[in-house]
XYZ file of C-alpha atoms in Angstrom:
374
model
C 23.219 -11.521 22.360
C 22.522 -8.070 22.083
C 20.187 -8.426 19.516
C 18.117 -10.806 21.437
C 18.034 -7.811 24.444
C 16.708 -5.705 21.862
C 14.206 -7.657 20.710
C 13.003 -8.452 24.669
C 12.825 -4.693 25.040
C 10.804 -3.979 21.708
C 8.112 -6.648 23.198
C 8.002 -5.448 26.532
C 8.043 -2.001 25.463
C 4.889 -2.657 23.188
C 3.164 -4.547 26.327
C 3.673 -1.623 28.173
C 2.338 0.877 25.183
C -1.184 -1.384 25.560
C -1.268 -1.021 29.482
C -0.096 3.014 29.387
C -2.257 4.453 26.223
C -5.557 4.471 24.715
C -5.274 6.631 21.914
C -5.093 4.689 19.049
C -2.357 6.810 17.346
C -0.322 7.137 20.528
C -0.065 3.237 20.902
C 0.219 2.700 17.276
C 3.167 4.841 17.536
C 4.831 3.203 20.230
C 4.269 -0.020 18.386
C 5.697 0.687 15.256
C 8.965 2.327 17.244
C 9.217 -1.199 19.277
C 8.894 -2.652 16.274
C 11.719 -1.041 13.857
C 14.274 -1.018 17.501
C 13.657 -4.752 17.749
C 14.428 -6.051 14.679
C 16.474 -3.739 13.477
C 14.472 -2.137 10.496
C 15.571 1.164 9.329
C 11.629 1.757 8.176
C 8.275 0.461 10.363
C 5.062 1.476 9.685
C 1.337 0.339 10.784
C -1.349 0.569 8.512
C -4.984 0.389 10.082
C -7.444 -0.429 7.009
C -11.177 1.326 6.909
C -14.479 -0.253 5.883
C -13.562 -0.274 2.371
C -10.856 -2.644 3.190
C -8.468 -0.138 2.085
C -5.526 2.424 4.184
C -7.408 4.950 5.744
C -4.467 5.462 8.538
C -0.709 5.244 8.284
C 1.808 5.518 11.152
C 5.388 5.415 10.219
C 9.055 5.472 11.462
C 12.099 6.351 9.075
C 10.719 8.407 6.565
C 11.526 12.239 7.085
C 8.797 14.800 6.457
C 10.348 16.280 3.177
C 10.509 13.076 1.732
C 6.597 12.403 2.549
C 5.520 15.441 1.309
C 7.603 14.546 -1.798
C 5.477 11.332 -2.250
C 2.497 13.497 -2.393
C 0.490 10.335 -1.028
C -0.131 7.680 1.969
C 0.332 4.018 0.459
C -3.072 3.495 -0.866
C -2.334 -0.608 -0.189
C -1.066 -1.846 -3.645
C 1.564 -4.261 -4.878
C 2.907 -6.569 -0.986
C 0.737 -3.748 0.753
C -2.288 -5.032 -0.952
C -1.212 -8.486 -0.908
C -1.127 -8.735 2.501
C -4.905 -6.827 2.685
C -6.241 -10.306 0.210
C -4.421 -12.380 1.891
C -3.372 -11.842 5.809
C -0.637 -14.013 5.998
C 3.075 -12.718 7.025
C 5.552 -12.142 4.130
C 9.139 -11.938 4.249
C 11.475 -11.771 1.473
C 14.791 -10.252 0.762
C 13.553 -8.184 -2.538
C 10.801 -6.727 -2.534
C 11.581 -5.809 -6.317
C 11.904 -9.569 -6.852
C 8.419 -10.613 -5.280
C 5.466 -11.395 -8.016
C 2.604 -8.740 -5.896
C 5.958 -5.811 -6.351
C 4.038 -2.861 -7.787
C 6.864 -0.626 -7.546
C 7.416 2.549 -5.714
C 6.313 6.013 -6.408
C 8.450 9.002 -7.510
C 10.774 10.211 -4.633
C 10.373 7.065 -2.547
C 13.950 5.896 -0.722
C 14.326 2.613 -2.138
C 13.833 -0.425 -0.317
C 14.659 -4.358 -0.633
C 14.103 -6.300 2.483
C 10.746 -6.634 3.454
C 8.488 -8.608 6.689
C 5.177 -7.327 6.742
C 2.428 -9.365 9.114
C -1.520 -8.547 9.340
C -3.042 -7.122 12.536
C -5.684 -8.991 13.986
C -8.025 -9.380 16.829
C -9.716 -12.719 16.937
C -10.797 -13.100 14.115
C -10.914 -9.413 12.286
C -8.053 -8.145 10.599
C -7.300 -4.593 11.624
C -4.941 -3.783 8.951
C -0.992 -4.557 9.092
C 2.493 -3.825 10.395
C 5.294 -3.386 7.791
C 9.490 -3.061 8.188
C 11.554 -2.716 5.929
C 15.758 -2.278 5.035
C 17.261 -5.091 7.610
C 20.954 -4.861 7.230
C 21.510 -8.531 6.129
C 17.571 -9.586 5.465
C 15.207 -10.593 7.628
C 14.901 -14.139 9.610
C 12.597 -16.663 11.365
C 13.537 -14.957 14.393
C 12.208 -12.116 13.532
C 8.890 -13.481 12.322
C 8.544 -15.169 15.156
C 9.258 -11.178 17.041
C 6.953 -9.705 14.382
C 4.100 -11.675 15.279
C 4.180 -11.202 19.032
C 3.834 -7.300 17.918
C 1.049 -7.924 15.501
C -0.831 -9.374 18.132
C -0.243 -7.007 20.327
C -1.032 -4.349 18.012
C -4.629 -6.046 17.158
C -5.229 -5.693 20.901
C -3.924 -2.347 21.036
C -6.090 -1.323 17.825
C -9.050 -3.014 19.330
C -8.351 -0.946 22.746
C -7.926 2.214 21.519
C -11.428 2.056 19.228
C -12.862 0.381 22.326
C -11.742 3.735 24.385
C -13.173 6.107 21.691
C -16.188 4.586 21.823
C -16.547 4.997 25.732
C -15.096 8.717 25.854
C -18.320 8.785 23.143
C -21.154 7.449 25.222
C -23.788 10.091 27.162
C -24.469 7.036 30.008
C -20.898 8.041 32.465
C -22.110 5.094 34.959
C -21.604 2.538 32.090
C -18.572 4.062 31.083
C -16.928 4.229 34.409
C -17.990 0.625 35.242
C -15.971 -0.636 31.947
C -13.183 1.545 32.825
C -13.034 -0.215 36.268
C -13.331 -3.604 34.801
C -10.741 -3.063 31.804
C -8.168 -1.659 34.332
C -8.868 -4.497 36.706
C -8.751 -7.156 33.892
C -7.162 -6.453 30.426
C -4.412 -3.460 31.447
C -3.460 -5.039 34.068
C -2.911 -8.952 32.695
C -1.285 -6.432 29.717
C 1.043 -5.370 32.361
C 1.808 -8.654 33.823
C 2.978 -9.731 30.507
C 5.272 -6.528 30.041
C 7.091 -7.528 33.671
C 7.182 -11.295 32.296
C 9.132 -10.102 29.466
C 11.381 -7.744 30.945
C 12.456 -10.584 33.517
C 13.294 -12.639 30.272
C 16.178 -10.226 29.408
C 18.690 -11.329 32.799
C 17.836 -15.301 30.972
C 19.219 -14.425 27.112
C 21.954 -15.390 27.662
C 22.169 -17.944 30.680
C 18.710 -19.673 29.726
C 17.355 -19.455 25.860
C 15.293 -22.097 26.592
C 13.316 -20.365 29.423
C 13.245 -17.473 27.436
C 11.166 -19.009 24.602
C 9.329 -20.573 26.871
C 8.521 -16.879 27.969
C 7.522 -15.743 24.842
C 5.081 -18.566 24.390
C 3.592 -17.683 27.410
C 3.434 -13.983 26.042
C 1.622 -15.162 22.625
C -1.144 -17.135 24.827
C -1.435 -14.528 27.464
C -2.364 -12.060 24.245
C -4.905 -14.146 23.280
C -6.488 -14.160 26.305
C -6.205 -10.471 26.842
C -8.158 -10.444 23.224
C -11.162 -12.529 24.175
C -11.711 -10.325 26.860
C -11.488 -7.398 25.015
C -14.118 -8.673 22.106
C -16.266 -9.114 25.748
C -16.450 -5.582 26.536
C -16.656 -4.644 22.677
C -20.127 -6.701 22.992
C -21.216 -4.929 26.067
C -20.978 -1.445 24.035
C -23.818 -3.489 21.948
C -27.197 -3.491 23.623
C -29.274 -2.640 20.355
C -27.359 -5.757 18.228
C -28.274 -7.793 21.768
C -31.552 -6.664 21.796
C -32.557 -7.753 18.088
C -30.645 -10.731 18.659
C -32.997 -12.374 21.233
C -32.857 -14.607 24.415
C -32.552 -17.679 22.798
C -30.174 -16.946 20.145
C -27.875 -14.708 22.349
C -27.548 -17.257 25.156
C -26.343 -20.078 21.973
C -23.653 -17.234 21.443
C -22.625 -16.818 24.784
C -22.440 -20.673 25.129
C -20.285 -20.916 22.130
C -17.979 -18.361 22.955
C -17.615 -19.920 26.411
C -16.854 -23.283 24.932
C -13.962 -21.203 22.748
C -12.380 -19.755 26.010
C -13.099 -22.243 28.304
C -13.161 -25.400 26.521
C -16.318 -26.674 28.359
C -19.353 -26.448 26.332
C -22.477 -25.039 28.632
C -25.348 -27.148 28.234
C -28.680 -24.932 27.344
C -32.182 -25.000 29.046
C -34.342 -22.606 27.485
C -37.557 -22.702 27.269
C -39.463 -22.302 23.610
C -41.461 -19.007 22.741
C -39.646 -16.808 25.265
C -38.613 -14.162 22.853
C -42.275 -13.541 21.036
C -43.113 -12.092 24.557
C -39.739 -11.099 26.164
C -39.669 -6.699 26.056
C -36.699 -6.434 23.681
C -35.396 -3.709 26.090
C -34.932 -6.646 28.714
C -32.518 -8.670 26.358
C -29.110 -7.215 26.853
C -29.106 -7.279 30.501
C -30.141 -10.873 30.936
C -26.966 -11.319 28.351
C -24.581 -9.626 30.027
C -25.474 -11.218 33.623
C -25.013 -14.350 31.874
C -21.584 -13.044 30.074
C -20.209 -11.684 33.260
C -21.630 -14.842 35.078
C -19.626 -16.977 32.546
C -16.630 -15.157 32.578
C -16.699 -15.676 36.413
C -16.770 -19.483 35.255
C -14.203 -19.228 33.118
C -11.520 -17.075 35.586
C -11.940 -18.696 38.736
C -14.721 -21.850 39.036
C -12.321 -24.582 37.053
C -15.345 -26.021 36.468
C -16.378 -29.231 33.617
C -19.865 -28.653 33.952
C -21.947 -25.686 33.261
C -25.706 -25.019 32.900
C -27.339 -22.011 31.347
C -31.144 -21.900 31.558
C -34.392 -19.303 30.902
C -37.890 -19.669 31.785
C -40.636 -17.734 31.777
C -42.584 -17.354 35.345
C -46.294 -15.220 35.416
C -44.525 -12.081 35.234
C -41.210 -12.097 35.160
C -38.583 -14.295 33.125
C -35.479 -16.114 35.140
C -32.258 -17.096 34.030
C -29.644 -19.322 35.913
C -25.894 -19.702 35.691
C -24.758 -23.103 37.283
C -20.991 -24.575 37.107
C -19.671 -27.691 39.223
C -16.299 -25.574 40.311
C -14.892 -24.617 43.007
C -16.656 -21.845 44.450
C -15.805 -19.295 46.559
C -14.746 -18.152 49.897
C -17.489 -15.332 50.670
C -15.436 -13.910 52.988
C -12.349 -13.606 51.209
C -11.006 -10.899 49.143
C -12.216 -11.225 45.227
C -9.851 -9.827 42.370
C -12.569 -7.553 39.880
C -15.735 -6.743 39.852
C -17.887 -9.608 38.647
C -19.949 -10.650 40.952
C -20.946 -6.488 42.253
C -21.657 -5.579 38.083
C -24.500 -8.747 38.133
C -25.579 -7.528 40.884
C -25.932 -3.890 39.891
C -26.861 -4.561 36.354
C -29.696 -6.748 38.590
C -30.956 -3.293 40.666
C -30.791 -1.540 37.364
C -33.610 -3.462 35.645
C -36.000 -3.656 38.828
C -34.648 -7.423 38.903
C -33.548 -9.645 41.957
C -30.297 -11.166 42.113
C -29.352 -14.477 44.123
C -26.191 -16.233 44.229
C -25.829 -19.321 45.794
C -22.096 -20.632 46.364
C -20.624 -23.825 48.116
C -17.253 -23.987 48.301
C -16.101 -27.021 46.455
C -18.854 -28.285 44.677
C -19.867 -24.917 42.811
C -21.899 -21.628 42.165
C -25.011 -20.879 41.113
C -26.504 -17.454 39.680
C -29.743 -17.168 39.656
C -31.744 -13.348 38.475
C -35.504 -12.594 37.826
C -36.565 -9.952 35.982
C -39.839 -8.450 36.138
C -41.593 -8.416 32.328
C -45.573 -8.072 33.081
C -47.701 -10.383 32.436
C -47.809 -13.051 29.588
């Protein structure tokens, strides 16, 4: 059973890689280590493709310096490589000589046979992919099974890290320290949760295997999850792509993407012609009221019905967020920020913020902005 220990500690040691860095080298790194320990690889390596859908960074395990300096080159994502960058699909085969995409290997590369590569993605946007190579014995379901947990991971960790780079980049520190706030109070720390979930599986291997798969499902959807909310804050760093979106068609977005992580489609209200005299500039903070108010729905209401509406008043616009939940408890203690960012993003924008709540039969957000006259 040892190799199932090791393959516990390569996922939890990747979970904890997500909750510990930001860099996107540094987790990368700890990723493609995790990997090559867990399955037993004597090579690993992470490729992270550009906007030319080709290699534009390589991290790698196994290969000594010399030996990479005798290559001259980084893979430039030919023959499996480029296989897996058409098609993003995991591979696994015991020669990679043998396979019909083999392209061969360049002067002064150590040979190789066995071969599991897997693509990295977030959602729905491949990142780029994970590659071992030189199992003693081959590689196995088992191991795809591993090497997909990791890929997933990695996507969120990829996702994280550019997500990071583009905060440490922005001149508004306000914005930047509010995202901070909510990534540490939401993503890191359901990241870490899943590291402790899978570090209790290792006392099970061998008593419980059962339980312990169980665990790892749990793991895969818990990813997922950690994800979606990750693409969220992605979107906040958006405001221009918000603003030339519009009202109408931004709040369809939000309703779909709801549907997608809730599985309760929102029913829409809007009312017609409110973007041909809606300020752009006023756009992306009705969104993200709306977003955060949704994700509030989504967390904690349990609700199966939600309402999203807009309408324009003399001089200001208002938009309401009702769901059938369970509300809240105003006195007791709330896990995040949610409900504080509406209501700051609210006193940002001039705009007044009311939030009506009866616990048991629901919540209600409702904000109006000031616009001018129509």
């Amino acid at each position: 059973m040892n190799g199932a220990h090791e393959r516990l500690r390569g996922l939890a040691d990747a979970a904890g890689a997500l909750a510990g860095a930001l860099t996107l080298d540094g987790v990368l790194e700890t990723i493609v280590d995790a990997a090559a320990r867990a399955t037993g690889a004597q090579y690993a390596a992470l490729g992270v493709l550009g906007e030319d859908e080709t290699i534009s960074s390589f991290v790698h395990r196994g290969v000594d310096e010399d030996t990479v300096a005798r290559i001259g080159h980084l893979p430039r994502g030919e023959g499996l490589l480029g296989l897996l960058i058409r098609d993003p699909r995991i591979i696994r085969t015991d020669d990679i000589n043998s396979h019909p995409a083999s392209y061969g290997f360049p002067e002064g590369h150590p040979p190789m046979r066995s071969f599991l590569g897997a693509p990295v993605r977030s959602g729905g946007q491949v990142y780029g992919n994970l590659y071992l190579t030189e199992k003693p014995g081959g590689f196995d379901e088992r191991d795809e099974e591993l090497v997909a947990v990791l890929a997933a991971q990695a996507g969120a960790a990829v996702e994280n890290a550019q997500l990071a780079e583009r905060l440490q980049s922005m001149a508004v520190a306000d914005e930047r320290d509010r995202i901070s706030r909510e990534l540490h109070d939401g993503v890191i720390q359901a990241l870490f949760s899943i590291g402790m979930g899978l570090e209790s599986a290792r006392g099970l291997v061998d008593t419980d295997p059962a339980r312990v798969d169980a665990r790892l499902d749990a793991a895969v959807d818990a990813l997922d999850g950690a994800i979606r909310e990750l693409r969220n804050y992605i979107f906040q760093l958006r405001p221009g792509q918000a603003a030339g979106m519009g009202l109408e068609r931004g709040l369809a977005e939000l309703a779909r993407e709801h549907e997608v992580n809730a599985l309760v489609r929102p029913r829409l209200d809007v009312q017609g012609g409110l973007d041909e005299w809606l300020p752009d500039a006023v756009v992306p903070d009705l969104l993200q009221v709306v977003r955060e108010a949704l994700s509030n729905v989504a967390k904690h209401a349990d609700a199966s019905a939600v309402t999203v509406s807009a309408r324009g008043l003399d001089d200001s616009v208002e938009v309401v967020v009702a769901d059938d939940g369970t509300g809240f408890e105003p006195s007791a203690s709330r896990v995040g920020r949610g409900l504080d960012n509406i209501r700051e993003r609210a006193d940002a924008v001039g705009g007044e913020c009311v939030i009506d709540n009866v616990k048991g039969q629901g919540t209600t957000v409702r904000l109006r902005v000031p616009v001018g006259g129509r």
